CSV table of C-alpha atoms in Angstrom, one decimal:
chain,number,residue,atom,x,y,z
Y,1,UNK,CA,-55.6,-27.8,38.8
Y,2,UNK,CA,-52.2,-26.4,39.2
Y,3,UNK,CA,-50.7,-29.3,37.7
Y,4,UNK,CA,-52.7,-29.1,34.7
Y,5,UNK,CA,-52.0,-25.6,34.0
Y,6,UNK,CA,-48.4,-26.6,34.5
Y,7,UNK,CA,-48.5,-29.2,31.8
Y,8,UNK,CA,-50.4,-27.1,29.1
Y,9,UNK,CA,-48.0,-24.1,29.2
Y,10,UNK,CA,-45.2,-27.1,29.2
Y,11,UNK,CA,-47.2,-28.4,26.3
Y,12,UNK,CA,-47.5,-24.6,24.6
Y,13,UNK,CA,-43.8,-23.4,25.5
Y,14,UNK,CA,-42.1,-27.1,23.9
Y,15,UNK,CA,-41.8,-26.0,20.6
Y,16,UNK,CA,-40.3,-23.1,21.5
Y,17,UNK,CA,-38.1,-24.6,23.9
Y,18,UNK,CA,-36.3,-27.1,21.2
Y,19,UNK,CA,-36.0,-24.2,18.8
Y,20,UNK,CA,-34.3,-22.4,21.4
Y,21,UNK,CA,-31.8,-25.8,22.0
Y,22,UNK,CA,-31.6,-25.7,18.1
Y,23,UNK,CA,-30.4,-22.1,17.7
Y,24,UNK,CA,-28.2,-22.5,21.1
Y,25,UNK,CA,-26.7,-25.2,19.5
Y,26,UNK,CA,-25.8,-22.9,15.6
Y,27,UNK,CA,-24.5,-20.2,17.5
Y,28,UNK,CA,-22.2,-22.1,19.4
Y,29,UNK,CA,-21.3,-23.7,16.2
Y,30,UNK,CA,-20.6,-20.4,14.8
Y,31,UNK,CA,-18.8,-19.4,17.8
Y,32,UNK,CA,-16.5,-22.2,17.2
Y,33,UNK,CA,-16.1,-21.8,13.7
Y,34,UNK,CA,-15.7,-17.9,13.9
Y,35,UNK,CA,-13.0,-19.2,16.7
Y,36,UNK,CA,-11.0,-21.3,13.8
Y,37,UNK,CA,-11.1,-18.5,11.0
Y,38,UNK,CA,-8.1,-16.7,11.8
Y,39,UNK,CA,-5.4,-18.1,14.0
Y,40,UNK,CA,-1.9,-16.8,14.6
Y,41,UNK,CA,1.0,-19.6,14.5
Y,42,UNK,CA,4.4,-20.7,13.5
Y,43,UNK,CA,5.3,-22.3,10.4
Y,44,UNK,CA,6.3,-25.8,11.6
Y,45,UNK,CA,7.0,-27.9,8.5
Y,46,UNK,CA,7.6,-26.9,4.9
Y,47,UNK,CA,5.6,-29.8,2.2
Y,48,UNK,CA,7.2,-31.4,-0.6
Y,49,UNK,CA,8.4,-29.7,-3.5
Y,50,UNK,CA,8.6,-26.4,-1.0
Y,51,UNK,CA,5.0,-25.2,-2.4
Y,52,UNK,CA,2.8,-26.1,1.4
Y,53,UNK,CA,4.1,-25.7,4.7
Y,54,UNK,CA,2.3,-26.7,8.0
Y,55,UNK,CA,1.1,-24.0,10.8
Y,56,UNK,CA,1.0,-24.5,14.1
Y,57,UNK,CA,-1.3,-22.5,16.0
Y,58,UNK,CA,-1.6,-23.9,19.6
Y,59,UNK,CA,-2.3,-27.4,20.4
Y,60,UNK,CA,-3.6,-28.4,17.2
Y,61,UNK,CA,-1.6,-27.8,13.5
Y,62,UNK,CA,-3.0,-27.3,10.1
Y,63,UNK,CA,-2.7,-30.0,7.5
Y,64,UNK,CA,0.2,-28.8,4.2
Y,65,UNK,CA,-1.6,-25.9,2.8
Y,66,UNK,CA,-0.8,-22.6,0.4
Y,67,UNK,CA,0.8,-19.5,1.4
Y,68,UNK,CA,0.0,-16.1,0.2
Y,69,UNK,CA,3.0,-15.0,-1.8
Y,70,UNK,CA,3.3,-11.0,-3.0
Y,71,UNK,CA,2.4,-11.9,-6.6
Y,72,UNK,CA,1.2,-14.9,-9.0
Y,73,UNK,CA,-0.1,-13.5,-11.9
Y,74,UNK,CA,2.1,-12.4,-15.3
Y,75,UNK,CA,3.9,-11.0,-12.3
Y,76,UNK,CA,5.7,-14.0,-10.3
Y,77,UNK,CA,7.2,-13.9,-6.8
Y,78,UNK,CA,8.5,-17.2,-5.0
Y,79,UNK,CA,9.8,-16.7,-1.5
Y,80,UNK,CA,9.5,-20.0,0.8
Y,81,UNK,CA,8.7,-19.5,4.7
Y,82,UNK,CA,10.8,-20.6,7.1
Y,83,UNK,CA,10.1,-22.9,9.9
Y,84,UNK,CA,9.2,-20.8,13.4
Y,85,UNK,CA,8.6,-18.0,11.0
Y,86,UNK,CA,5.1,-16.3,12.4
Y,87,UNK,CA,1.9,-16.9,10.1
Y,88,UNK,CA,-1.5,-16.3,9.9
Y,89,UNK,CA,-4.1,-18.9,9.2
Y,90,UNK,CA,-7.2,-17.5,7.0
Y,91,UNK,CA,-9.5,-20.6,7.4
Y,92,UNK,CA,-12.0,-19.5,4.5
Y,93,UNK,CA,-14.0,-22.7,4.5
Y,94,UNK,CA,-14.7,-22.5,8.0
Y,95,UNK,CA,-14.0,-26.2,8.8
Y,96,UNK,CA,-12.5,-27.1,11.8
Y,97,UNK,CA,-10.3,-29.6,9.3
Y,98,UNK,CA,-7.6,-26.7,8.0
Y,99,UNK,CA,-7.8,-27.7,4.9
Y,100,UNK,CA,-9.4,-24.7,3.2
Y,101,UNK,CA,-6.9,-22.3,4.8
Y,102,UNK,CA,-4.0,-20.5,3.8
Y,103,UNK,CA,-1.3,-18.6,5.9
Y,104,UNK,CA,-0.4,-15.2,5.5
Y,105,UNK,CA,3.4,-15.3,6.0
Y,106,UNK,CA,6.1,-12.4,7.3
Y,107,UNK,CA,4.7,-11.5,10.2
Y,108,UNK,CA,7.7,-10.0,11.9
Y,109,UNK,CA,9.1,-11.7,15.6
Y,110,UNK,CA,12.0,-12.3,17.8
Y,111,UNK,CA,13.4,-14.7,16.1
Y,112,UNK,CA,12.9,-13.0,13.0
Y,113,UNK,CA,13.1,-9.8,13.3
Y,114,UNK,CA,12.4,-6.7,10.2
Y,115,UNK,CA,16.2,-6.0,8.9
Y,116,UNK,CA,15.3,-2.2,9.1
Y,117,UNK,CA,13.3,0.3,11.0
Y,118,UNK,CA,13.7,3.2,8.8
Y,119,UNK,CA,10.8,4.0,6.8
Y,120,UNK,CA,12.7,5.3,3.6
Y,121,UNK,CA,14.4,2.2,3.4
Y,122,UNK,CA,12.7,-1.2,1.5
Y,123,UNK,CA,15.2,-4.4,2.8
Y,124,UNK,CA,15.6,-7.6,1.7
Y,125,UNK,CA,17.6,-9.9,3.1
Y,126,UNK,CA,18.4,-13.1,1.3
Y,127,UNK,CA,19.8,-15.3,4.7
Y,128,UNK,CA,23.2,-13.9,5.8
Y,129,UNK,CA,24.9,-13.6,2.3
Y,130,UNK,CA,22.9,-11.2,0.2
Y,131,UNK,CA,20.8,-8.0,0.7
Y,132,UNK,CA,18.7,-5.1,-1.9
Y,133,UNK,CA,18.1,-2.1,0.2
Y,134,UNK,CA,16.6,0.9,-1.7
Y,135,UNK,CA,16.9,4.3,0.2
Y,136,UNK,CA,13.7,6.6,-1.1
Y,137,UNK,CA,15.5,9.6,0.3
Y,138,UNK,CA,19.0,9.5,-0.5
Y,139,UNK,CA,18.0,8.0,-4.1
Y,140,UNK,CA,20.1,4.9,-3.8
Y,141,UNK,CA,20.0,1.0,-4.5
Y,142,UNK,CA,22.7,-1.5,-2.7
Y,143,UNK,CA,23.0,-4.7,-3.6
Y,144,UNK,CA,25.4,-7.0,-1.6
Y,145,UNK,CA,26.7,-10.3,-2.4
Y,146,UNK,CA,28.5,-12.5,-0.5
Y,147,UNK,CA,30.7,-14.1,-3.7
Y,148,UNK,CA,28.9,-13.0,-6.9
Y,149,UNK,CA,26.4,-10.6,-8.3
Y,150,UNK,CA,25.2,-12.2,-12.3
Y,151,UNK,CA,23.6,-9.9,-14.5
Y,152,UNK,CA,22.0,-12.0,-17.2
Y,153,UNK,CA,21.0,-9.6,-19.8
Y,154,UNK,CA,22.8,-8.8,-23.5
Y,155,UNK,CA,23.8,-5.1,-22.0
Y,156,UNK,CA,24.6,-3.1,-19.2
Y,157,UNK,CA,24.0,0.4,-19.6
Y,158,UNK,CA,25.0,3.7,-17.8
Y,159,UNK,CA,23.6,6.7,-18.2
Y,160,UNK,CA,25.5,8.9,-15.6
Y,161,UNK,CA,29.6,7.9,-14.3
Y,162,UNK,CA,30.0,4.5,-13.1
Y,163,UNK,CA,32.7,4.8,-10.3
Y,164,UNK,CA,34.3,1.1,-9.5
Y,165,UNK,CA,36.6,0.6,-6.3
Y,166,UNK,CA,36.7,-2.9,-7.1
Y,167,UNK,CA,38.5,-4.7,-10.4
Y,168,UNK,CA,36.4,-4.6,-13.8
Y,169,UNK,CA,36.7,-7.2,-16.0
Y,170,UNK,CA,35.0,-8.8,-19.1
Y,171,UNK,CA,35.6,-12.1,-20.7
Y,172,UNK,CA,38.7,-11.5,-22.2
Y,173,UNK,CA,40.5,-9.4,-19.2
Y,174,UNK,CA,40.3,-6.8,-16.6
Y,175,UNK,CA,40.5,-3.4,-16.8
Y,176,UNK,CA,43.9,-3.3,-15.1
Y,177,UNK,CA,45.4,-5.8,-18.1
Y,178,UNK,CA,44.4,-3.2,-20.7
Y,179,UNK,CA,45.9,-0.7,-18.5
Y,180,UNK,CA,48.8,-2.2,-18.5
Y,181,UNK,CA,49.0,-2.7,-21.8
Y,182,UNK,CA,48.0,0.4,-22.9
Y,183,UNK,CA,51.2,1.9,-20.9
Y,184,UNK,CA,53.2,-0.2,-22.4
Y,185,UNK,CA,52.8,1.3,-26.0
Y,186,UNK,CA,55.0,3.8,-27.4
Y,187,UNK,CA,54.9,5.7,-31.0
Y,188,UNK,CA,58.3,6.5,-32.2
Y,189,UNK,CA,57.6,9.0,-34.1
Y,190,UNK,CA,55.1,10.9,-31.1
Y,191,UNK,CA,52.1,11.2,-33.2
Y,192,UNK,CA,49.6,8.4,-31.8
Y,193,UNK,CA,46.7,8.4,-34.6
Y,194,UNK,CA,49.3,8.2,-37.5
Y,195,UNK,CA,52.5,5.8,-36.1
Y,196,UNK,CA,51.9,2.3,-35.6
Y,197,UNK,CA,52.6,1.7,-31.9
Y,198,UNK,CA,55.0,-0.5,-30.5
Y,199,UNK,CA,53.9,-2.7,-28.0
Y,200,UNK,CA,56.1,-3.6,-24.7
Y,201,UNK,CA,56.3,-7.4,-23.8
Protein backbone atom coordinates (compact mmCIF):
# COMPACT_ATOMS: atom_id res chain seq x y z
CA UNK A 1 0.00 0.00 0.00
CA UNK A 2 2.92 2.15 0.78
CA UNK A 3 4.41 1.56 -2.34
CA UNK A 4 1.52 2.63 -4.29
CA UNK A 5 1.07 5.78 -2.60
CA UNK A 6 4.81 6.24 -3.22
CA UNK A 7 4.34 5.89 -6.98
CA UNK A 8 1.17 8.09 -7.34
CA UNK A 9 2.65 11.22 -5.52
CA UNK A 10 5.88 10.23 -7.86
CA UNK A 11 3.49 10.10 -10.65
CA UNK A 12 1.62 13.69 -9.39
CA UNK A 13 5.02 15.56 -8.29
CA UNK A 14 6.88 14.51 -12.13
CA UNK A 15 5.80 17.29 -13.87
CA UNK A 16 6.72 19.49 -11.43
CA UNK A 17 9.92 17.92 -10.88
CA UNK A 18 11.20 18.40 -14.75
CA UNK A 19 9.97 22.02 -14.59
CA UNK A 20 12.00 22.47 -11.70
CA UNK A 21 15.26 20.75 -13.78
CA UNK A 22 14.07 23.13 -16.67
CA UNK A 23 14.08 26.43 -14.70
CA UNK A 24 17.44 25.15 -12.60
CA UNK A 25 18.86 24.70 -15.73
CA UNK A 26 17.77 28.99 -17.23
CA UNK A 27 18.93 30.31 -14.23
CA UNK A 28 22.13 28.84 -14.31
CA UNK A 29 22.22 29.87 -17.86
CA UNK A 30 21.58 33.32 -16.80
CA UNK A 31 24.03 33.05 -14.09
CA UNK A 32 26.60 32.38 -16.55
CA UNK A 33 25.58 34.78 -18.99
CA UNK A 34 25.14 37.61 -16.32
CA UNK A 35 28.83 36.22 -15.38
CA UNK A 36 30.15 37.20 -19.16
CA UNK A 37 28.38 40.74 -19.37
CA UNK A 38 31.01 42.79 -17.85
CA UNK A 39 34.53 41.68 -17.49
CA UNK A 40 37.55 43.67 -16.47
CA UNK A 41 40.91 42.90 -18.75
CA UNK A 42 43.89 44.11 -20.58
CA UNK A 43 44.02 45.10 -24.06
CA UNK A 44 46.15 42.40 -25.53
CA UNK A 45 46.30 42.91 -29.28
CA UNK A 46 45.31 45.90 -31.41
CA UNK A 47 43.25 44.61 -35.12
CA UNK A 48 44.13 45.70 -38.40
CA UNK A 49 43.78 49.07 -39.63
CA UNK A 50 44.04 50.07 -35.57
CA UNK A 51 40.05 50.25 -35.40
CA UNK A 52 39.54 46.51 -32.92
CA UNK A 53 41.71 45.47 -30.40
CA UNK A 54 41.50 42.17 -28.40
CA UNK A 55 40.74 41.92 -24.41
CA UNK A 56 41.87 39.66 -22.28
CA UNK A 57 39.97 39.05 -19.29
CA UNK A 58 41.28 35.92 -17.46
CA UNK A 59 41.87 32.66 -19.11
CA UNK A 60 39.76 33.20 -22.01
CA UNK A 61 40.20 36.57 -24.61
CA UNK A 62 37.61 38.35 -26.65
CA UNK A 63 37.63 38.03 -30.40
CA UNK A 64 38.80 41.97 -32.38
CA UNK A 65 35.95 44.06 -31.33
CA UNK A 66 35.08 48.07 -30.99
CA UNK A 67 36.12 50.42 -28.46
CA UNK A 68 34.17 53.15 -27.01
CA UNK A 69 35.86 56.37 -28.07
CA UNK A 70 34.81 59.96 -26.39
CA UNK A 71 32.90 61.01 -29.54
CA UNK A 72 31.78 59.78 -33.14
CA UNK A 73 29.23 61.86 -34.28
CA UNK A 74 29.79 65.48 -36.31
CA UNK A 75 32.09 65.55 -33.33
CA UNK A 76 35.09 63.02 -34.03
CA UNK A 77 37.69 61.63 -31.53
CA UNK A 78 40.27 58.89 -32.48
CA UNK A 79 42.63 57.71 -29.69
CA UNK A 80 43.88 54.01 -30.12
CA UNK A 81 44.40 51.77 -26.81
CA UNK A 82 47.44 50.50 -25.96
CA UNK A 83 48.29 46.95 -25.36
CA UNK A 84 48.21 46.15 -21.23
CA UNK A 85 46.16 49.21 -21.04
CA UNK A 86 42.99 48.13 -18.54
CA UNK A 87 39.54 47.74 -20.30
CA UNK A 88 36.23 46.89 -19.71
CA UNK A 89 34.25 44.32 -21.69
CA UNK A 90 30.30 45.30 -22.09
CA UNK A 91 29.11 41.90 -23.58
CA UNK A 92 25.60 43.41 -24.79
CA UNK A 93 24.55 40.32 -26.63
CA UNK A 94 25.08 38.17 -23.81
CA UNK A 95 26.91 35.32 -25.77
CA UNK A 96 29.51 33.60 -24.29
CA UNK A 97 31.31 34.18 -28.00
CA UNK A 98 32.52 38.08 -27.37
CA UNK A 99 31.52 39.01 -30.35
CA UNK A 100 28.74 41.44 -29.43
CA UNK A 101 31.01 43.31 -26.96
CA UNK A 102 32.82 46.29 -26.78
CA UNK A 103 35.57 47.54 -24.24
CA UNK A 104 35.34 50.62 -22.42
CA UNK A 105 38.99 51.81 -22.47
CA UNK A 106 41.20 54.33 -19.91
CA UNK A 107 40.75 52.65 -16.99
CA UNK A 108 43.65 54.03 -15.10
CA UNK A 109 46.62 51.25 -13.60
CA UNK A 110 50.20 50.71 -12.63
CA UNK A 111 51.46 50.64 -15.61
CA UNK A 112 49.47 53.34 -16.76
CA UNK A 113 48.94 55.57 -14.47
CA UNK A 114 46.56 59.26 -14.62
CA UNK A 115 49.30 62.06 -15.57
CA UNK A 116 47.66 64.23 -12.81
CA UNK A 117 45.92 64.12 -9.51
CA UNK A 118 44.81 67.58 -9.31
CA UNK A 119 41.25 68.17 -9.97
CA UNK A 120 41.54 71.64 -11.67
CA UNK A 121 43.82 70.28 -14.12
CA UNK A 122 42.46 68.24 -17.56
CA UNK A 123 45.93 66.29 -18.99
CA UNK A 124 46.65 64.81 -21.93
CA UNK A 125 49.55 63.12 -22.57
CA UNK A 126 50.43 62.28 -26.16
CA UNK A 127 53.38 59.31 -25.21
CA UNK A 128 56.50 61.04 -23.83
CA UNK A 129 56.79 63.97 -26.35
CA UNK A 130 53.65 66.01 -26.16
CA UNK A 131 51.12 67.21 -23.47
CA UNK A 132 47.69 69.84 -23.28
CA UNK A 133 47.03 70.59 -19.68
CA UNK A 134 44.33 73.19 -18.94
CA UNK A 135 44.47 74.61 -15.36
CA UNK A 136 40.52 75.66 -14.49
CA UNK A 137 41.90 77.72 -11.62
CA UNK A 138 44.81 79.62 -12.65
CA UNK A 139 43.00 80.15 -16.19
CA UNK A 140 45.82 78.66 -18.25
CA UNK A 141 46.43 76.27 -21.33
CA UNK A 142 50.09 74.48 -21.93
CA UNK A 143 50.86 72.87 -24.76
CA UNK A 144 54.25 71.09 -24.99
CA UNK A 145 55.98 69.73 -27.94
CA UNK A 146 58.86 67.83 -28.17
CA UNK A 147 60.05 69.47 -31.82
CA UNK A 148 57.10 71.30 -33.23
CA UNK A 149 53.75 72.74 -32.46
CA UNK A 150 51.66 73.48 -36.40
CA UNK A 151 48.88 75.62 -36.31
CA UNK A 152 47.06 75.06 -39.53
CA UNK A 153 44.62 77.82 -39.83
CA UNK A 154 44.84 81.24 -42.28
CA UNK A 155 45.28 83.46 -38.82
CA UNK A 156 46.48 83.56 -35.46
CA UNK A 157 45.00 86.03 -33.44
CA UNK A 158 45.67 87.84 -30.01
CA UNK A 159 43.50 89.56 -28.17
CA UNK A 160 45.64 90.46 -24.98
CA UNK A 161 50.04 90.69 -25.12
CA UNK A 162 51.67 87.73 -26.45
CA UNK A 163 54.97 87.44 -24.49
CA UNK A 164 57.66 85.00 -26.54
CA UNK A 165 60.98 83.78 -24.68
CA UNK A 166 61.58 81.80 -27.62
CA UNK A 167 62.58 83.15 -31.43
CA UNK A 168 59.39 84.28 -33.73
CA UNK A 169 59.61 83.83 -37.11
CA UNK A 170 57.41 83.75 -40.27
CA UNK A 171 58.13 82.55 -43.74
CA UNK A 172 60.30 85.11 -44.72
CA UNK A 173 62.47 85.59 -41.30
CA UNK A 174 62.51 85.94 -37.67
CA UNK A 175 61.77 88.55 -35.56
CA UNK A 176 65.46 89.02 -34.65
CA UNK A 177 66.38 89.63 -38.64
CA UNK A 178 63.90 92.49 -38.79
CA UNK A 179 65.45 93.71 -35.64
CA UNK A 180 68.48 93.82 -36.92
CA UNK A 181 67.63 95.33 -39.72
CA UNK A 182 65.58 97.87 -38.42
CA UNK A 183 68.77 99.07 -36.30
CA UNK A 184 70.63 99.22 -38.98
CA UNK A 185 68.59 102.17 -40.57
CA UNK A 186 69.53 105.68 -40.28
CA UNK A 187 67.66 109.02 -41.64
CA UNK A 188 70.13 111.68 -42.40
CA UNK A 189 68.25 114.22 -42.10
CA UNK A 190 66.57 112.86 -38.38
CA UNK A 191 63.04 113.01 -39.35
CA UNK A 192 61.99 109.22 -40.00
CA UNK A 193 58.39 109.64 -41.74
CA UNK A 194 59.83 112.20 -44.34
CA UNK A 195 63.81 111.01 -45.13
CA UNK A 196 64.27 108.04 -47.06
CA UNK A 197 66.31 105.77 -44.79
CA UNK A 198 69.52 104.35 -45.40
CA UNK A 199 69.94 100.93 -44.93
CA UNK A 200 73.25 99.36 -43.24
CA UNK A 201 74.67 96.15 -45.07
Amino acid sequence: MRQLLEQVVREMLNPYLERMEELSAEVEELRRRQQLMIRLGQVSQIGKGNKTIKVAHGDLTTPFIKWFSQSAGRVSSYRCPTVGEQALILNFGGGNTGVQSIALVGIDSSQFPFPSDKPAQVVTMYGDQCAQMWDMDEGTLTLKAAKKIILDTKLVQATKDVDAAGEVSDHTRSMQDDRNIYNGHTHPNGKPNTSTPNETK
